[in-house]
Short mmCIF file of C-alpha atoms and ligand atoms in Angstrom, two decimals:
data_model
loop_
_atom_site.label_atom_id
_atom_site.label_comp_id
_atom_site.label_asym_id
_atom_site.label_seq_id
_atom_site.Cartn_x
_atom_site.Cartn_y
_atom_site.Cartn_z
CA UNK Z 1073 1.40 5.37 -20.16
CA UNK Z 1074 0.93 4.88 -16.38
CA UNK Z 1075 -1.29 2.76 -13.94
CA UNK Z 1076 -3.65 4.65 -12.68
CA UNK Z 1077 -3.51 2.74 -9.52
CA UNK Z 1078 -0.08 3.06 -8.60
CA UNK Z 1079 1.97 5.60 -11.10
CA UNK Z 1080 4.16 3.01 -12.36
CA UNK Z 1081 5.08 2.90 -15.99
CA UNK Z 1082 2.81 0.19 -17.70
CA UNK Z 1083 4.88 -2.15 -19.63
CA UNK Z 1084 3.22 -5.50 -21.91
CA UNK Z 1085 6.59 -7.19 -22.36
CA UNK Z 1086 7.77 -8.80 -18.81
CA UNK Z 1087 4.86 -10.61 -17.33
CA UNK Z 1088 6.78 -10.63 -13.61
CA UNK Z 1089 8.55 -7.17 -14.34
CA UNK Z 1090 7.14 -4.02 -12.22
CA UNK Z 1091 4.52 -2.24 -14.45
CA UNK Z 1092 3.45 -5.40 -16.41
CA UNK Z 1093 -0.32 -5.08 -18.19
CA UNK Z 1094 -1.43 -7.49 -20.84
CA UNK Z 1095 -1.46 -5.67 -24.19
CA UNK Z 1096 -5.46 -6.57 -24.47
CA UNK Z 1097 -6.21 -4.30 -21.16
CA UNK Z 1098 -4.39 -1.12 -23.06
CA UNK Z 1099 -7.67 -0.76 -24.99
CA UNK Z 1100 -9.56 0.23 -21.67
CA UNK Z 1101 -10.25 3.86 -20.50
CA UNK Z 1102 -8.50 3.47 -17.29
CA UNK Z 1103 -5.29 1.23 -17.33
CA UNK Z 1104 -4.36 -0.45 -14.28
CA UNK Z 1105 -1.04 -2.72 -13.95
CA UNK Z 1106 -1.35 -6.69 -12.64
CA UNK Z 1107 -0.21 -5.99 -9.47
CA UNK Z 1108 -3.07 -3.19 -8.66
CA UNK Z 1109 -5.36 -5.92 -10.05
CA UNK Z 1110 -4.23 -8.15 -7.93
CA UNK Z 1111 -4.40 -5.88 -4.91
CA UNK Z 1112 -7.86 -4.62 -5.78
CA UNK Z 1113 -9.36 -7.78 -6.49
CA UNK Z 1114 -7.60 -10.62 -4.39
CA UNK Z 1115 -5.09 -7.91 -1.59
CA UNK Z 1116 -2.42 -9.95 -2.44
CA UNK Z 1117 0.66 -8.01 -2.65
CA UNK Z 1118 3.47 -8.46 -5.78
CA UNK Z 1119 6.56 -7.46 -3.72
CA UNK Z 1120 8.49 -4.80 -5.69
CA UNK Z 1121 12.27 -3.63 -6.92
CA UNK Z 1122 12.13 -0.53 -5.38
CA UNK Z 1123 14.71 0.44 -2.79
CA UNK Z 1124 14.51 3.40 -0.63
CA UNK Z 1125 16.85 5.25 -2.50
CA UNK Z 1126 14.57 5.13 -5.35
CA UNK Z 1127 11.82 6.81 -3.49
CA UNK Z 1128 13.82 9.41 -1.74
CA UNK Z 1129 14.59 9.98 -5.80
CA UNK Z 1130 10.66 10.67 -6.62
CA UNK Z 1131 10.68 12.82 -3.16
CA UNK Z 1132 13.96 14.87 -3.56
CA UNK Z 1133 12.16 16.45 -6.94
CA UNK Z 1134 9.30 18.01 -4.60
CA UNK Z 1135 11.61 21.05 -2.83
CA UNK Z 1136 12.35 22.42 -6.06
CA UNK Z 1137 8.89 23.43 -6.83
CA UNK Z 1138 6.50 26.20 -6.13
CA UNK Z 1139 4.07 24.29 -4.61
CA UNK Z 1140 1.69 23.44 -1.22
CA UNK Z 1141 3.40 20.63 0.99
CA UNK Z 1142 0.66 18.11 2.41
CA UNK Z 1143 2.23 16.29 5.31
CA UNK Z 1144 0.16 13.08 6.74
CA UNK Z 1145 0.51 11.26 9.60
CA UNK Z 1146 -0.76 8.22 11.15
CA UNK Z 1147 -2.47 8.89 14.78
CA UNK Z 1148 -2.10 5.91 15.92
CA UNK Z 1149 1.76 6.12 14.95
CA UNK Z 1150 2.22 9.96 15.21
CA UNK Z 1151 5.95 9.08 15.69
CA UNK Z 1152 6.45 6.05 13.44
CA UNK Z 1153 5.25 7.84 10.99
CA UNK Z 1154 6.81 11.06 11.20
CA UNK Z 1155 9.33 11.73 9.04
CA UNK Z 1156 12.30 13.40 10.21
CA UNK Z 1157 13.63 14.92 6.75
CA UNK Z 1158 10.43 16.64 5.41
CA UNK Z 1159 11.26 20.25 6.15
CA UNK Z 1160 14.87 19.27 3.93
CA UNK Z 1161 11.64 17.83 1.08
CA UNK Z 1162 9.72 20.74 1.69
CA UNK Z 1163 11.90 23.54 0.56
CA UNK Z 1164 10.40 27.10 1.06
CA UNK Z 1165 6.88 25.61 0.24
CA UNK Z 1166 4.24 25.92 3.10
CA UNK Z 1167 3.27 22.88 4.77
CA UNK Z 1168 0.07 21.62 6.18
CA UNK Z 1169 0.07 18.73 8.88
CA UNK Z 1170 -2.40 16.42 8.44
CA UNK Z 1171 -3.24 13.99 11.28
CA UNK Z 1172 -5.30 10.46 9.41
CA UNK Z 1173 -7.35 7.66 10.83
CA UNK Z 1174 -8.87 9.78 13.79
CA UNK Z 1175 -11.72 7.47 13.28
CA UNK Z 1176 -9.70 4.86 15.51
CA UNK Z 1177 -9.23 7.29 18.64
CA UNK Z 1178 -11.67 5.85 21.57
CA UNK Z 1179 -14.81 8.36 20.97
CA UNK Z 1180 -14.07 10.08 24.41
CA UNK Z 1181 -11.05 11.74 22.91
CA UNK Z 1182 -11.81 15.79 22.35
CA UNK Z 1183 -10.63 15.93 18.90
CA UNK Z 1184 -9.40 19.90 19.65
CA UNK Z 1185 -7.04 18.79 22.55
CA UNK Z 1186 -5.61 15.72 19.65
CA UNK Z 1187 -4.93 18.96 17.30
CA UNK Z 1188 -3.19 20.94 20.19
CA UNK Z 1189 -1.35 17.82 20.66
CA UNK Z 1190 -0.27 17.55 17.55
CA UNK Z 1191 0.71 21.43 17.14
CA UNK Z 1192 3.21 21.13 19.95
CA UNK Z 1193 4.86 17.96 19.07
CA UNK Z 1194 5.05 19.11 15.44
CA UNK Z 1195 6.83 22.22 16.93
CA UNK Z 1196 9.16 20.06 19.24
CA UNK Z 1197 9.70 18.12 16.11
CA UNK Z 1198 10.96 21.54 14.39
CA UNK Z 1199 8.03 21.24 11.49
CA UNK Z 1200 6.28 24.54 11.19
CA UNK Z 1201 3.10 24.25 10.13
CA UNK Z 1202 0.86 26.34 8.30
CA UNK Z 1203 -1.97 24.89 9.75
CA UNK Z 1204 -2.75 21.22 11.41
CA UNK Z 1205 -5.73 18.82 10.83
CA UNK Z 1206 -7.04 15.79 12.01
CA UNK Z 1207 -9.39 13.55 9.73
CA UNK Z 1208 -10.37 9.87 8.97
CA UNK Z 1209 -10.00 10.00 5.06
CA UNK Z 1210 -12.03 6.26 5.09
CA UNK Z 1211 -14.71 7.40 7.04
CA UNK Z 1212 -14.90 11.07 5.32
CA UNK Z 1213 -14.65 12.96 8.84
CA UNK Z 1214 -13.46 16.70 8.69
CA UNK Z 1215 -12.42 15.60 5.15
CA UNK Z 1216 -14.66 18.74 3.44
CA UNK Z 1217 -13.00 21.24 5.78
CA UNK Z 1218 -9.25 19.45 5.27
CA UNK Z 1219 -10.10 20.05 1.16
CA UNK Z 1220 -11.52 23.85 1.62
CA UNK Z 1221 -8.10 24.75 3.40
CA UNK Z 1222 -5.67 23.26 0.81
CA UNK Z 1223 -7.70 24.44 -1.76
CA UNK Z 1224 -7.00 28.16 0.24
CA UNK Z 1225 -3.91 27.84 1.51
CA UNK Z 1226 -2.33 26.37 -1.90
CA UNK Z 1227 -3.00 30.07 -3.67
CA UNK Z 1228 -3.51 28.76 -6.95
CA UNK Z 1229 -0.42 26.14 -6.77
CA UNK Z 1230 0.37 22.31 -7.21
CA UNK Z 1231 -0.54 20.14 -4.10
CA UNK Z 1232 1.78 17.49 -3.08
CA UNK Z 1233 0.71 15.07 -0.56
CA UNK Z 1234 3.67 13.24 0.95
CA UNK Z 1235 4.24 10.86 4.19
CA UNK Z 1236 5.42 7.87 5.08
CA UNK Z 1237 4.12 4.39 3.93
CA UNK Z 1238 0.36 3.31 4.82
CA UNK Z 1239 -0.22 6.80 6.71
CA UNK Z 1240 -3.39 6.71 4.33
CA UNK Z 1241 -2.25 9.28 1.33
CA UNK Z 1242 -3.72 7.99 -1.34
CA UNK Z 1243 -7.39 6.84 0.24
CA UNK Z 1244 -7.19 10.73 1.37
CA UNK Z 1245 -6.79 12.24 -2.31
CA UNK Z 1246 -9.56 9.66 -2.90
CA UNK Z 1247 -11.75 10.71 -0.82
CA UNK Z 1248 -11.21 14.18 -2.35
CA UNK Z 1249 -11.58 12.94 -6.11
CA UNK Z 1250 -14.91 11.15 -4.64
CA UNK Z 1251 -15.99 14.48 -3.47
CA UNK Z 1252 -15.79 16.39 -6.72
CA UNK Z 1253 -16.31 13.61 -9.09
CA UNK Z 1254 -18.53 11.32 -7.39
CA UNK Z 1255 -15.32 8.84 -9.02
CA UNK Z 1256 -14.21 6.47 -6.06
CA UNK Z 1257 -11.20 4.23 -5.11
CA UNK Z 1258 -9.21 5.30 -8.50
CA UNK Z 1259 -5.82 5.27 -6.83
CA UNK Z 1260 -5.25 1.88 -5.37
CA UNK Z 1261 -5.00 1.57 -1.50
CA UNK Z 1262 -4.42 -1.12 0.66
CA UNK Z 1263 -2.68 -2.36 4.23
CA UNK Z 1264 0.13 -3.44 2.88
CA UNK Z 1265 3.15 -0.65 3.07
CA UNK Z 1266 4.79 0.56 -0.34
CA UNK Z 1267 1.18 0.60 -2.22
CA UNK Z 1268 1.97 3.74 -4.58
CA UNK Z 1269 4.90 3.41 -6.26
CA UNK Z 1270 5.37 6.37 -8.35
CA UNK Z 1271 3.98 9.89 -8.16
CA UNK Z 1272 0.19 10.37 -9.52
CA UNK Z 1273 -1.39 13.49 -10.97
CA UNK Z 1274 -4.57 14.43 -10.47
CA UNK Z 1275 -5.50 17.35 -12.85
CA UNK Z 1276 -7.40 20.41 -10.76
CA UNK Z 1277 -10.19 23.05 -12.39
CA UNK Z 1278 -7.06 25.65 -12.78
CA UNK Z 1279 -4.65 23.68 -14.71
CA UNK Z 1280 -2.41 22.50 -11.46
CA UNK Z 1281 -2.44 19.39 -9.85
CA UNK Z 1282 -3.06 17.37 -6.93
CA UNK Z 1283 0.07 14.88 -5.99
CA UNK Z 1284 -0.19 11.47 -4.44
CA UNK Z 1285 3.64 10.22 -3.81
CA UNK Z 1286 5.49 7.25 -2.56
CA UNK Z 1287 5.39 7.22 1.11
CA UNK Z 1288 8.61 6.46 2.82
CA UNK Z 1289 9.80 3.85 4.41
CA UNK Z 1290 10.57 4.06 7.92
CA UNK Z 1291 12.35 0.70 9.50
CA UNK Z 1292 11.91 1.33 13.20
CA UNK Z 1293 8.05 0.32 12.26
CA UNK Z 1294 6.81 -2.52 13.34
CA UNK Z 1295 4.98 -3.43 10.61
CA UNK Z 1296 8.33 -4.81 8.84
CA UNK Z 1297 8.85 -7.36 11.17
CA UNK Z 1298 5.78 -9.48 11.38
CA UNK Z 1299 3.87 -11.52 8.22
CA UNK Z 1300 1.81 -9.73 5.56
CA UNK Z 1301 -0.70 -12.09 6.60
CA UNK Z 1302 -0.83 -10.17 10.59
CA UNK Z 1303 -0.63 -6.86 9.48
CA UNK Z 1304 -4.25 -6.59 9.97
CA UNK Z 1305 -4.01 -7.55 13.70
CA UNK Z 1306 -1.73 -5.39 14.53
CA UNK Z 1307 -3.16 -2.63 12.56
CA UNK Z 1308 -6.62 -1.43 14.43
CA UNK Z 1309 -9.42 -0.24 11.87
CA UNK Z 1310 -11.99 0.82 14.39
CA UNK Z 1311 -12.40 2.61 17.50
CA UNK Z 1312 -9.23 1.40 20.06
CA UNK Z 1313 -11.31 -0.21 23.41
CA UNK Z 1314 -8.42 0.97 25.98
CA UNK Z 1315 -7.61 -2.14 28.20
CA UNK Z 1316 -7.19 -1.14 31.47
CA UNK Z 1317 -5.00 -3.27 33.93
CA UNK Z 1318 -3.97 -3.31 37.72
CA UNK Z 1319 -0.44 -4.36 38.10
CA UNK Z 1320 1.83 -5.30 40.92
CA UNK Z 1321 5.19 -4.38 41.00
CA UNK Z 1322 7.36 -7.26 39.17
CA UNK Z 1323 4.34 -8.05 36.34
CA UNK Z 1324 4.36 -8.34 32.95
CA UNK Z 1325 2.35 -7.84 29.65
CA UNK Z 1326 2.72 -9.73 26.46
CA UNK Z 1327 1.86 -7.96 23.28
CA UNK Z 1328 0.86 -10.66 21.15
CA UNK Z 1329 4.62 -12.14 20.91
CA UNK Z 1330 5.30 -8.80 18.76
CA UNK Z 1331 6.34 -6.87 22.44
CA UNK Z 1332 6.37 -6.71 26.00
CA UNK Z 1333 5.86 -4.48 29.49
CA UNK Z 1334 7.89 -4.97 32.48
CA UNK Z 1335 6.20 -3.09 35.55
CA UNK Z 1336 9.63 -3.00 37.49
CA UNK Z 1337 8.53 -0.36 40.63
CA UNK Z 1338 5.98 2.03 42.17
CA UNK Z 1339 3.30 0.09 44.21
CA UNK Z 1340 0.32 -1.25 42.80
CA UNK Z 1341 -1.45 0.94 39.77
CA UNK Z 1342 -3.45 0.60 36.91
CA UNK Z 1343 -1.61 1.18 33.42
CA UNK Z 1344 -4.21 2.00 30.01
CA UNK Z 1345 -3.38 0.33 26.72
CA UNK Z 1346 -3.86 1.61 23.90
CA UNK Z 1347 -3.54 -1.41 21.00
CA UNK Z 1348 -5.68 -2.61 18.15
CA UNK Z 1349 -8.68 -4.53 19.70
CA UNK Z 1350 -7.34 -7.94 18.14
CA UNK Z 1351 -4.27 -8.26 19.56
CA UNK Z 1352 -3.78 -10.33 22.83
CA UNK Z 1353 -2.59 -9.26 25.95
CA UNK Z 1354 -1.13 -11.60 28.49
CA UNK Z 1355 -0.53 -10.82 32.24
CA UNK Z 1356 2.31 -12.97 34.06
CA UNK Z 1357 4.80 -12.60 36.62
CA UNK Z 1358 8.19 -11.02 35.67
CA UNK Z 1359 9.93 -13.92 36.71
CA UNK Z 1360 8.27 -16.46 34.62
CA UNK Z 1361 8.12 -13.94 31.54
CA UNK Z 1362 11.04 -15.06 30.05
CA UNK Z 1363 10.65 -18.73 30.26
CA UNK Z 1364 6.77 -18.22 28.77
CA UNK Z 1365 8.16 -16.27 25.63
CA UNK Z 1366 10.49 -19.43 25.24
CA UNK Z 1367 7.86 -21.71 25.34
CA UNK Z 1368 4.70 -19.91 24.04
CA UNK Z 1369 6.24 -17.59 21.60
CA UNK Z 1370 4.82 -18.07 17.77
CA UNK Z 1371 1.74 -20.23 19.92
CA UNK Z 1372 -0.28 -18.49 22.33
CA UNK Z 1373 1.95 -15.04 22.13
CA UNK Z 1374 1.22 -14.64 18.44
CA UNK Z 1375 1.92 -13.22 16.28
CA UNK Z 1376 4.66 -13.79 15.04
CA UNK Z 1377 3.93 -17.04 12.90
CA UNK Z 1378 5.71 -20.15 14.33
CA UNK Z 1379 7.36 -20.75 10.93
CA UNK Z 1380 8.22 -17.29 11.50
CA UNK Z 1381 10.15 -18.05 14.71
CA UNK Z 1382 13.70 -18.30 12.84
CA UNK Z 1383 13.86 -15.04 11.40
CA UNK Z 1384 11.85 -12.77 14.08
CA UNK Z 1385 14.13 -10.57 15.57
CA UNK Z 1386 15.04 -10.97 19.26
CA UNK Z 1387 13.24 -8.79 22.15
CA UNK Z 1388 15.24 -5.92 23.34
CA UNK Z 1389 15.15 -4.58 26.52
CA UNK Z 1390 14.39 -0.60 27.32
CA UNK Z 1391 14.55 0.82 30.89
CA UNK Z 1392 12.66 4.23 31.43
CA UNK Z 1393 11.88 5.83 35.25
CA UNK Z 1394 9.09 7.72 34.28
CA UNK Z 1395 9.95 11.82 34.70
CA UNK Z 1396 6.66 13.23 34.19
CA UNK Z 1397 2.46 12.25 35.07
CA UNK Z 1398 0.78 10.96 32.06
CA UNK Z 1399 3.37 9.78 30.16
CA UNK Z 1400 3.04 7.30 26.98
CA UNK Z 1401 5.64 4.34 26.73
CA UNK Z 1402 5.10 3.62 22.72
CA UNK Z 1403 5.69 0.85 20.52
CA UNK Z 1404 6.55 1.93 17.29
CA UNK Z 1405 3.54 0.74 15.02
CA UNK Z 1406 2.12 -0.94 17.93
CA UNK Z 1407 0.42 1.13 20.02
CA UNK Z 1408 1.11 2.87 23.44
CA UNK Z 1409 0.65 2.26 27.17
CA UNK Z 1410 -0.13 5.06 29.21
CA UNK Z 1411 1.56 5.64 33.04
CA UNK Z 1412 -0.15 8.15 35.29
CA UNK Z 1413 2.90 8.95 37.50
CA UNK Z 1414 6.10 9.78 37.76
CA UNK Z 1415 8.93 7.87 39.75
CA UNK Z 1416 7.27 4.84 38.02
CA UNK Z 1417 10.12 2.75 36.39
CA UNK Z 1418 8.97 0.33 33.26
CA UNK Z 1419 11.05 -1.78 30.64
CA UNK Z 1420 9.88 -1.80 27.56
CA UNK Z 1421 10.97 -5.05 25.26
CA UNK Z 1422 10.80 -4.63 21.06
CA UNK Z 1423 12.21 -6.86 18.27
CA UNK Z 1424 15.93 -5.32 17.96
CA UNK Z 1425 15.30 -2.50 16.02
CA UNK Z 1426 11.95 -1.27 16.53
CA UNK Z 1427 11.48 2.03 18.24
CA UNK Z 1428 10.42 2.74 21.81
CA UNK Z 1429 9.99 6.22 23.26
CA UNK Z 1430 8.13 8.06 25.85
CA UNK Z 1431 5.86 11.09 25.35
CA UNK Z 1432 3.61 13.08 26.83
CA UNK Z 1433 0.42 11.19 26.58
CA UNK Z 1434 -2.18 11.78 23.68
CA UNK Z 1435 -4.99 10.77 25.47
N1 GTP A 1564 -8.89 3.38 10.27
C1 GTP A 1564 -8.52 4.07 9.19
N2 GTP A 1564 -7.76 3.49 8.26
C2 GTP A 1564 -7.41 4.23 7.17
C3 GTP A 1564 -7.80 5.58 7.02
N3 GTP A 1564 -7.25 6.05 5.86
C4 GTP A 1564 -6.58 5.01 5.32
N4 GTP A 1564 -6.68 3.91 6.10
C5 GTP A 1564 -6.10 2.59 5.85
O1 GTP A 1564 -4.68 2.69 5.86
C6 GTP A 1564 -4.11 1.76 4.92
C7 GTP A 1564 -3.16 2.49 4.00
O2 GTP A 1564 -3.88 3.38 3.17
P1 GTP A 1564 -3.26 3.97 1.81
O3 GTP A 1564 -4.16 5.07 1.36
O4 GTP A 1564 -2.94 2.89 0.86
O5 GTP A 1564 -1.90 4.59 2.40
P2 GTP A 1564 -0.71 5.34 1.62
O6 GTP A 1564 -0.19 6.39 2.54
O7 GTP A 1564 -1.15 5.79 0.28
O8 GTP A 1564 0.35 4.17 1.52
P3 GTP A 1564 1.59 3.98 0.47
O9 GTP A 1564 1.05 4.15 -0.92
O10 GTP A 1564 2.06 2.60 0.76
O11 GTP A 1564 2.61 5.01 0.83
C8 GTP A 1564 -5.29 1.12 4.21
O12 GTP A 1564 -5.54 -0.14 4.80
C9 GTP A 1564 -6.42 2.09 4.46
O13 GTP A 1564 -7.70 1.46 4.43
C10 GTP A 1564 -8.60 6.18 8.04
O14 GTP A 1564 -9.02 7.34 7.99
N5 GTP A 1564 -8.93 5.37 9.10
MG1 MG A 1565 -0.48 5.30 -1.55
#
């Protein structure tokens, strides 16, 4: 027997053991473990056993089989949420990238020039794709046409869908099951990474099935480092409102206390971030930046928590002279600031090991 929610094996002996059900709930038609309950009904999160070793486990099975690969990423982390190894996962099988949670791209965006996007990084990123998507599986956009593909391009095979943690897997094959069944929110989904826990079957018309799987884990994320409770500040779940600002040379912005932007040189300009909507940004001079982190930090450049203060990781610093016009500095998890021109030089500071890199800009 497994949870429906999260494809864990239902046990009724350990009450704080992964899996655990109470042996009256094995009489219902769908079972569901206590910590889906929990997550459903109060999103509060049982942390579990799991290491990553365990997932890679579930994963390494995947390559072996005949099947459709279903990549997904997360737009607003397109490189957070990559994952490096999944042509190794993949095998032969053909694989289909799937870009999630379009719905938070400022309306402006042309959705075809996000795809090309997408296509060429994926390419630099030495995936080849059979084809590349870009949906909002919560809001149901392009999530018919997404469907009518896989359901083409997997030639009478098993679907796997497969990503790293929160890209939005499981509220995707949702959406699906909703489509065809009417059924919603059977898998359980939520904002806090490391929701599915083992695979999940969902039977199709010809006998095959449609995967959800783990997603992995990647550390350079952001998300690892702050509270459970400020994952949904840092996570945007509408439309990004770019914040536009006009620096001087020698100013700085505060993410929150979670990050920060040095403008170093290049005359006065105007820099475009691109952040969830709740997070703060503060403007001060360079040389007072340090001495307002000591004083504000966990306070007014929150989060992190003040309790939290002892553990948070200290801010590195990253220097980039920026080679090419249009170029995004991003945050791993965080978000991205966009400089128009090269010659500019920037420092980027991140808790010690959180990613920073520079792309060509998405937007
Ligand atoms: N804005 C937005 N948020 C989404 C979308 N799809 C999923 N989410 C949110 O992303 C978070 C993670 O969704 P899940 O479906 O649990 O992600 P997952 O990839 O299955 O995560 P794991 O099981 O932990 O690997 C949830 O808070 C979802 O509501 C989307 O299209 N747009
Ligand atoms: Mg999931």
């Amino acid at each position: 027997m497994i949870c429906t929610g999260c494809g864990v094996k239902i046990q009724t002996g350990d009450m704080d053991g992964l899996g655990y059900a109470p042996p009256s709930s094995l009489e219902k038609e769908v079972i569901v473990c206590q910590r889906c309950f929990r997550l459903k009904h109060y999103n509060e999160v049982q942390d579990v056993s799991l290491t990553d070793d365990d997932f890679l486990k579930i994963l390494n099975g995947i390559g072996t089989k005949d099947a459709l690969i279903v990549k997904i990423i997360d737009i607003f982390d397109f490189n957070g949420s990559w994952l490096p190894g999944i042509q190794r996962f993949a095998g032969k099988n053909p694989v289909i990238l799937i870009g999630n949670k379009a719905d938070i791209l400022p309306k402006s965006v042309k959705q075809n020039k996000v795809i090309d996007w997408m296509k060429k990084e994926a390419k630099e990123n030495g995936l080849v794709a059979k084809d590349v998507f870009l949906v909002s599986a919560s809001r149901g956009h392009n999530m018919r046409e997404a469907a009518e593909m896989i359901d083409k391009y997997r030639n009478g095979k098993d679907v796997f869908v497969v990503g790293c943690t929160n890209v939005g897997k499981s509220t995707f094959i949702n959406r699906i099951i909703k489509e065809v069944t009417g059924e919603g929110d059977v898998i359980t989904t939520s904002h806090f990474p490391g929701t599915t826990l083992d695979i999940i079957e969902i039977p199709l018309d010809d006998g095959k099935s449609l995967t959800d799987t783990p997603g992995i884990i990647n550390h350079h994320q952001m998300a690892h480092y702050i509270d459970k409770r400020d994952l949904k500040i840092i996570t945007p779940k509408k439309e990004i409102k770019p914040r536009v600002f006009q620096l001087n040379e020698q100013q700085t912005l505060f993410f929150g206390g979670l990050a920060r932007f040095d403008y170093l040189s290049g005359g006065r300009k105007s820099f475009t971030c691109y952040l969830s909507n709740e997070l703060a940004i503060h403007r001060t001079k360079l040389e007072n930046a340090d001495s307002l982190y000591e004083k504000h930090a966990g306070e007014m450049l929150t989060p992190p928590r003040p309790e939290q203060l002892g553990d948070f990781p200290e801010l590195v610093r990253h220097e980039f002279t920026i080679k090419q016009a249009k170029t995004d500095v991003v945050f791993s998890g965080l978000g991205w600031v966009t400089v128009n021109d090269p010659g500019t030089i920037i420092a980027a500071h991140v808790p010690k090991g959180v990613q920073v890199l520079l792309r060509k800009s998405l937007i």
